[in-house]
Short mmCIF file of C-alpha atoms and ligand atoms in Angstrom, two decimals:
data_model
loop_
_atom_site.label_atom_id
_atom_site.label_comp_id
_atom_site.label_asym_id
_atom_site.label_seq_id
_atom_site.Cartn_x
_atom_site.Cartn_y
_atom_site.Cartn_z
CA UNK A 1 91.79 86.46 103.46
CA UNK A 2 93.82 85.27 100.46
CA UNK A 3 94.23 87.86 97.69
CA UNK A 4 94.14 87.14 93.95
CA UNK A 5 97.91 86.47 94.01
CA UNK A 6 97.70 83.97 96.86
CA UNK A 7 99.00 86.25 99.63
CA UNK A 8 97.42 85.81 103.04
CA UNK A 9 96.38 89.28 104.20
CA UNK A 10 96.22 89.03 107.99
CA UNK A 11 97.74 92.32 109.17
CA UNK A 12 96.25 95.83 109.23
CA UNK A 13 98.07 99.02 110.14
CA UNK A 14 95.81 101.80 111.33
CA UNK A 15 96.93 105.39 111.53
CA UNK A 16 94.81 107.00 114.24
CA UNK A 17 96.02 110.55 113.60
CA UNK A 18 98.27 112.39 111.16
CA UNK A 19 99.31 114.87 113.85
CA UNK A 20 102.57 114.53 115.73
CA UNK A 21 104.51 116.08 118.58
CA UNK A 22 107.76 115.75 116.56
CA UNK A 23 108.66 116.84 113.02
CA UNK A 24 111.12 114.26 111.71
CA UNK A 25 112.72 115.63 108.58
CA UNK A 26 112.10 112.55 106.40
CA UNK A 27 108.48 112.25 107.53
CA UNK A 28 106.71 115.58 107.72
CA UNK A 29 107.11 119.28 106.98
CA UNK A 30 108.60 121.68 109.54
CA UNK A 31 105.28 123.44 110.08
CA UNK A 32 103.47 120.19 110.86
CA UNK A 33 100.47 119.04 108.85
CA UNK A 34 100.01 121.76 106.19
CA UNK A 35 96.63 120.70 104.99
CA UNK A 36 95.00 119.85 108.29
CA UNK A 37 91.75 117.97 107.79
CA UNK A 38 88.61 118.88 109.67
CA UNK A 39 87.42 116.74 112.56
CA UNK A 40 84.43 115.68 110.45
CA UNK A 41 86.70 114.17 107.78
CA UNK A 42 88.46 111.86 110.24
CA UNK A 43 87.26 108.42 111.26
CA UNK A 44 85.47 108.39 114.59
CA UNK A 45 86.49 105.88 117.23
CA UNK A 46 83.36 103.84 116.47
CA UNK A 47 84.20 103.81 112.76
CA UNK A 48 87.74 102.63 113.53
CA UNK A 49 86.39 99.79 115.63
CA UNK A 50 83.86 98.86 112.92
CA UNK A 51 86.71 98.78 110.39
CA UNK A 52 88.74 96.55 112.71
CA UNK A 53 85.76 94.22 113.16
CA UNK A 54 85.32 94.06 109.38
CA UNK A 55 89.03 93.36 108.88
CA UNK A 56 89.00 90.67 111.59
CA UNK A 57 85.99 88.99 109.98
CA UNK A 58 88.08 88.77 106.76
CA UNK A 59 91.05 87.17 108.51
CA UNK A 60 93.09 90.07 109.90
CA UNK A 61 94.68 88.84 113.13
CA UNK A 62 97.33 91.44 113.87
CA UNK A 63 96.87 95.19 114.20
CA UNK A 64 99.44 97.92 114.37
CA UNK A 65 98.30 101.27 115.68
CA UNK A 66 100.40 104.08 114.27
CA UNK A 67 100.24 107.65 112.99
CA UNK A 68 101.37 110.49 112.96
CA UNK A 69 102.02 109.98 116.62
CA UNK A 70 99.31 107.69 118.04
CA UNK A 71 99.97 108.85 121.61
CA UNK A 72 98.83 112.41 120.87
CA UNK A 73 95.36 111.04 120.10
CA UNK A 74 93.14 111.85 123.09
CA UNK A 75 91.21 108.57 123.08
CA UNK A 76 94.17 106.32 122.24
CA UNK A 77 93.80 104.09 125.32
CA UNK A 78 90.13 103.49 124.59
CA UNK A 79 90.85 102.75 120.89
CA UNK A 80 93.51 100.21 121.89
CA UNK A 81 91.29 98.59 124.50
CA UNK A 82 88.35 98.21 122.14
CA UNK A 83 90.62 97.01 119.32
CA UNK A 84 92.13 94.33 121.56
CA UNK A 85 88.62 93.12 122.42
CA UNK A 86 87.55 92.58 118.79
CA UNK A 87 86.92 88.91 118.13
CA UNK A 88 89.67 87.43 115.96
CA UNK A 89 92.30 90.05 116.79
CA UNK A 90 95.21 88.20 118.37
CA UNK A 91 97.81 90.94 118.66
CA UNK A 92 97.69 94.71 119.03
CA UNK A 93 101.03 96.46 118.50
CA UNK A 94 101.75 100.16 118.53
CA UNK A 95 104.50 102.25 116.94
CA UNK A 96 105.42 105.44 118.76
CA UNK A 97 108.15 108.02 119.10
CA UNK A 98 107.95 107.22 122.83
CA UNK A 99 107.67 110.80 124.06
CA UNK A 100 104.33 110.33 125.84
CA UNK A 101 105.04 106.85 127.22
CA UNK A 102 105.88 108.23 130.65
CA UNK A 103 102.15 108.86 131.10
CA UNK A 104 100.75 106.19 128.81
CA UNK A 105 102.89 103.02 128.99
CA UNK A 106 100.96 101.52 131.92
CA UNK A 107 97.46 102.42 130.64
CA UNK A 108 98.35 100.98 127.22
CA UNK A 109 99.58 97.77 128.77
CA UNK A 110 96.38 97.52 130.82
CA UNK A 111 94.34 98.21 127.67
CA UNK A 112 95.77 95.07 126.07
CA UNK A 113 98.54 96.44 123.83
CA UNK A 114 100.88 93.49 123.34
CA UNK A 115 103.98 95.09 121.89
CA UNK A 116 105.59 98.48 121.27
CA UNK A 117 107.97 99.68 118.58
CA UNK A 118 109.87 102.87 119.42
CA UNK A 119 111.55 105.10 116.85
CA UNK A 120 115.08 106.33 117.49
CA UNK A 121 117.47 107.29 114.70
CA UNK A 122 120.45 108.44 116.75
CA UNK A 123 122.02 108.24 120.21
CA UNK A 124 123.25 111.82 120.10
CA UNK A 125 121.13 114.49 121.83
CA UNK A 126 122.15 117.11 119.24
CA UNK A 127 121.42 114.87 116.28
CA UNK A 128 118.09 113.81 117.80
CA UNK A 129 117.09 117.45 118.17
CA UNK A 130 118.16 118.04 114.55
CA UNK A 131 116.36 115.10 112.92
CA UNK A 132 113.13 115.50 114.92
CA UNK A 133 113.39 119.32 114.69
CA UNK A 134 111.72 119.73 118.11
CA UNK A 135 112.45 116.59 120.13
CA UNK A 136 114.55 115.93 123.20
CA UNK A 137 116.34 112.59 123.51
CA UNK A 138 115.88 112.69 127.31
CA UNK A 139 112.14 112.44 126.74
CA UNK A 140 112.69 109.47 124.44
CA UNK A 141 114.75 107.60 127.06
CA UNK A 142 112.25 108.42 129.81
CA UNK A 143 109.54 106.91 127.58
CA UNK A 144 111.72 103.86 126.88
CA UNK A 145 112.26 103.30 130.63
CA UNK A 146 108.52 103.71 131.25
CA UNK A 147 107.77 101.04 128.63
CA UNK A 148 110.24 98.62 130.27
CA UNK A 149 108.81 99.37 133.72
CA UNK A 150 105.28 98.78 132.47
CA UNK A 151 106.34 95.25 131.50
CA UNK A 152 106.48 95.57 127.73
CA UNK A 153 108.94 92.91 126.70
CA UNK A 154 110.15 92.35 123.14
CA UNK A 155 110.46 96.10 122.63
CA UNK A 156 111.76 97.04 119.21
CA UNK A 157 113.66 100.17 118.31
CA UNK A 158 113.28 101.34 114.71
CA UNK A 159 116.08 103.41 113.17
CA UNK A 160 115.74 104.88 109.72
CA UNK A 161 119.07 104.59 107.86
CA UNK A 162 120.14 108.02 106.68
CA UNK A 163 123.42 108.33 104.80
CA UNK A 164 125.60 111.12 106.19
CA UNK A 165 123.46 111.29 109.34
CA UNK A 166 123.50 108.02 111.26
CA UNK A 167 125.55 105.58 109.18
CA UNK A 168 128.42 106.34 111.58
CA UNK A 169 126.24 105.16 114.50
CA UNK A 170 125.19 101.76 113.18
CA UNK A 171 127.53 99.89 115.56
CA UNK A 172 126.45 101.94 118.60
CA UNK A 173 122.75 101.59 117.82
CA UNK A 174 123.21 97.84 117.24
CA UNK A 175 124.99 97.55 120.59
CA UNK A 176 121.76 98.52 122.36
CA UNK A 177 120.89 94.82 121.87
CA UNK A 178 123.85 93.93 124.12
CA UNK A 179 122.58 96.17 126.91
CA UNK A 180 118.81 95.58 126.70
CA UNK A 181 116.62 92.60 125.73
CA UNK A 182 115.30 94.45 122.68
CA UNK A 183 115.53 94.24 118.90
CA UNK A 184 117.05 97.12 116.94
CA UNK A 185 115.77 97.36 113.39
CA UNK A 186 117.33 99.40 110.62
CA UNK A 187 114.89 100.58 107.98
CA UNK A 188 115.81 101.91 104.57
CA UNK A 189 114.53 105.44 104.16
CA UNK A 190 111.67 105.59 101.71
CA UNK A 191 111.44 108.48 99.26
CA UNK A 192 107.99 109.73 100.17
CA UNK A 193 106.00 112.50 98.55
CA UNK A 194 108.07 115.10 100.39
CA UNK A 195 110.78 113.40 102.46
CA UNK A 196 112.67 116.54 103.22
CA UNK A 197 115.86 117.63 101.51
CA UNK A 198 117.43 114.20 101.43
CA UNK A 199 119.47 113.67 98.29
CA UNK A 200 120.37 110.41 96.63
CA UNK A 201 123.36 109.77 98.93
CA UNK A 202 121.08 109.79 101.98
CA UNK A 203 119.24 106.69 100.78
CA UNK A 204 121.59 103.93 101.87
CA UNK A 205 120.93 100.20 101.48
CA UNK A 206 120.50 97.79 104.37
CA UNK A 207 123.68 95.99 103.26
CA UNK A 208 125.62 98.91 104.77
CA UNK A 209 124.56 97.61 108.22
CA UNK A 210 126.05 94.19 107.51
CA UNK A 211 129.31 95.80 106.34
CA UNK A 212 129.52 97.59 109.69
CA UNK A 213 128.62 94.48 111.71
CA UNK A 214 130.73 91.64 110.25
CA UNK A 215 130.39 89.67 113.49
CA UNK A 216 126.57 89.56 113.26
CA UNK A 217 125.20 86.08 112.65
CA UNK A 218 122.10 85.36 110.57
CA UNK A 219 119.10 84.20 112.62
CA UNK A 220 116.04 82.24 111.45
CA UNK A 221 113.16 84.46 110.23
CA UNK A 222 110.33 85.09 112.69
CA UNK A 223 107.56 85.57 110.14
CA UNK A 224 108.05 89.36 109.91
CA UNK A 225 109.55 91.41 107.09
CA UNK A 226 112.92 91.95 108.80
CA UNK A 227 115.99 89.87 107.97
CA UNK A 228 117.36 88.94 111.39
CA UNK A 229 120.91 88.91 112.72
CA UNK A 230 122.42 88.78 116.19
CA UNK A 231 125.64 90.06 117.69
CA UNK A 232 127.52 87.42 119.72
CA UNK A 233 126.26 87.52 123.31
CA UNK A 234 123.42 89.93 122.51
CA UNK A 235 120.04 89.89 124.29
CA UNK A 236 118.06 90.76 121.16
CA UNK A 237 118.22 90.72 117.37
CA UNK A 238 119.24 93.19 114.72
CA UNK A 239 116.51 93.48 112.07
CA UNK A 240 117.06 94.78 108.56
CA UNK A 241 114.01 96.09 106.74
CA UNK A 242 114.47 96.76 103.08
CA UNK A 243 111.41 98.13 101.34
CA UNK A 244 113.64 99.48 98.57
CA UNK A 245 116.58 97.19 97.85
CA UNK A 246 114.93 93.85 98.61
CA UNK A 247 111.25 94.70 98.56
CA UNK A 248 108.92 92.17 100.13
CA UNK A 249 105.82 92.73 97.98
CA UNK A 250 105.52 89.02 97.08
CA UNK A 251 105.09 88.20 100.78
CA UNK A 252 103.22 91.36 101.74
CA UNK A 253 100.45 90.47 104.18
CA UNK A 254 99.17 93.94 105.05
CA UNK A 255 96.64 96.63 104.32
CA UNK A 256 96.57 100.13 105.77
CA UNK A 257 93.86 102.42 107.00
CA UNK A 258 94.52 106.15 107.28
CA UNK A 259 93.06 108.37 109.96
CA UNK A 260 90.73 109.95 107.38
CA UNK A 261 89.36 106.52 106.56
CA UNK A 262 91.23 105.68 103.36
CA UNK A 263 91.95 102.01 102.92
CA UNK A 264 95.30 101.63 101.16
CA UNK A 265 96.14 98.22 99.73
CA UNK A 266 99.78 99.28 99.22
CA UNK A 267 101.83 101.92 101.04
CA UNK A 268 103.30 103.33 97.84
CA UNK A 269 100.28 103.24 95.59
CA UNK A 270 97.97 106.21 95.12
CA UNK A 271 94.99 103.83 95.30
CA UNK A 272 92.72 104.74 98.22
CA UNK A 273 89.22 103.58 99.04
CA UNK A 274 87.18 105.56 101.52
CA UNK A 275 85.48 103.83 104.44
CA UNK A 276 84.35 107.12 105.98
CA UNK A 277 80.60 107.16 106.58
CA UNK A 278 80.10 103.48 105.66
CA UNK A 279 78.38 101.04 107.98
CA UNK A 280 79.95 97.73 109.04
CA UNK A 281 78.56 95.68 106.14
CA UNK A 282 79.57 98.29 103.58
CA UNK A 283 83.06 98.51 105.08
CA UNK A 284 83.40 94.74 104.96
CA UNK A 285 82.36 94.54 101.30
CA UNK A 286 84.73 97.35 100.35
CA UNK A 287 87.60 95.71 102.25
CA UNK A 288 86.99 92.34 100.65
CA UNK A 289 87.26 93.81 97.17
CA UNK A 290 90.29 95.97 98.04
CA UNK A 291 92.16 93.01 99.54
CA UNK A 292 91.34 90.79 96.57
CA UNK A 293 92.75 93.39 94.16
CA UNK A 294 95.84 94.33 96.18
CA UNK A 295 98.59 95.49 93.76
CA UNK A 296 101.35 93.04 92.90
CA UNK A 297 104.22 95.35 93.90
CA UNK A 298 104.96 98.94 94.76
CA UNK A 299 106.65 99.82 91.46
CA UNK A 300 110.06 101.46 91.05
CA UNK A 301 111.10 103.24 94.21
CA UNK A 302 114.33 105.12 94.76
CA UNK A 303 115.58 108.65 95.33
CA UNK A 304 114.44 109.52 91.80
CA UNK A 305 111.29 107.42 91.52
CA UNK A 306 109.49 108.70 94.58
CA UNK A 307 106.56 106.95 96.18
CA UNK A 308 103.26 107.36 94.39
CA UNK A 309 101.42 107.36 97.72
CA UNK A 310 100.68 111.08 97.29
CA UNK A 311 101.00 111.52 101.05
CA UNK A 312 103.79 111.88 103.53
CA UNK A 313 104.48 109.09 105.99
CA UNK A 314 102.72 110.82 108.88
CA UNK A 315 99.55 110.90 106.74
CA UNK A 316 99.67 107.18 105.98
CA UNK A 317 101.11 105.51 109.05
CA UNK A 318 104.62 104.15 108.62
N1 SAM B 401 105.19 108.60 115.25
C1 SAM B 401 105.43 107.22 115.38
C2 SAM B 401 106.91 106.90 115.29
O1 SAM B 401 107.68 107.74 114.84
O2 SAM B 401 107.26 105.78 115.63
C3 SAM B 401 104.63 106.37 114.43
C4 SAM B 401 104.48 106.86 113.03
S1 SAM B 401 105.97 106.95 112.09
C5 SAM B 401 105.37 107.51 110.53
C6 SAM B 401 106.30 105.23 111.89
C7 SAM B 401 107.67 104.87 111.41
O3 SAM B 401 107.84 105.34 110.08
C8 SAM B 401 108.79 105.48 112.24
O4 SAM B 401 109.65 104.44 112.68
C9 SAM B 401 109.50 106.37 111.26
O5 SAM B 401 110.87 106.45 111.53
C10 SAM B 401 109.18 105.72 109.93
N2 SAM B 401 109.29 106.62 108.80
C11 SAM B 401 108.75 107.85 108.64
N3 SAM B 401 109.09 108.38 107.43
C12 SAM B 401 109.85 107.44 106.82
C13 SAM B 401 110.51 107.36 105.56
N4 SAM B 401 110.45 108.36 104.68
N5 SAM B 401 111.20 106.23 105.27
C14 SAM B 401 111.27 105.20 106.15
N6 SAM B 401 110.67 105.20 107.35
C15 SAM B 401 109.97 106.31 107.69
FE1 SF4 B 402 106.18 112.06 114.01
FE2 SF4 B 402 106.79 109.52 113.77
FE3 SF4 B 402 106.82 111.12 111.63
FE4 SF4 B 402 108.68 111.44 113.47
S1 SF4 B 402 108.38 109.62 112.20
S2 SF4 B 402 107.44 113.08 112.53
S3 SF4 B 402 107.60 110.94 115.30
S4 SF4 B 402 105.05 110.57 112.80
#
């Protein structure tokens, strides 16, 4: 569906849970979800599928399942399978920290998930344990291997750029594209409601990646939000995602649905519209009006002007 500013909204990101088996410092508090919602407040599987049907009837063609960590959701395979079967949905992608892929990569592939994005901010076991607070990088790599074995091609690795933490690893992370047929995408850290103790110097611009990779050549865009580059001889692309320094609001094609049923027309806006308890027709009408009125842009956003989302990333679905 085309919004009032002429943008074609054809992409919905659904967070299926705000819970996670990691505690990344820029994403969620050390103790996990502080204000855990009751089961009754969360969307049921049937409500999620009704929302996907409503979105598809309005022109959404691509879905991204995210969280929190989507693979800690008990019924994740069934949600993915039913989502992939909704008429009009052409692509189901999933973003995960990869930890549970050893068990779930094959079932997800069989359920119709087309593509996976895996999050990895560092190649160092110590730094991985630090940034995730409780994670083990061996589990990540086991999950990565499981995804490759299950036949997921076009895997993407997402790395959040964190000044003073992984800016010294940009070259090494980028070189993963020489070893594997995958894309590595660097994402500017967004100053969420409570993105840990990161100070201004931690928020580094995507241009830092280009400074570190002078040999990278620009590639034609593929319709996504990442600016694409490639190292000579590489098997995959480097993607640069800049929600802060080169925001893409004018081309934004997405809406978001949180696990407690809040439709968010913009990641960084406090505007939320509840779908919980609505039937299909009511959801569709609500979605139509929310899409039409999608905000023009996300407003000032930097280490000082924090996101007005009023939620941390795990509660929205990054
Ligand atoms: N748990 C899954 C994972 O980590 O891939 C999916 C949810 S996570 C919220 C989705 C993505 O958001 C991850 O790639 C994560 O690194 C990113 N993210 C979380 N907090 C962020 C922040 N403050 N700024 C930028 N990206 C963030
Ligand atoms: Fe969990 Fe993903 Fe947030 Fe890390 S980024 S705490 S893995 S939801």
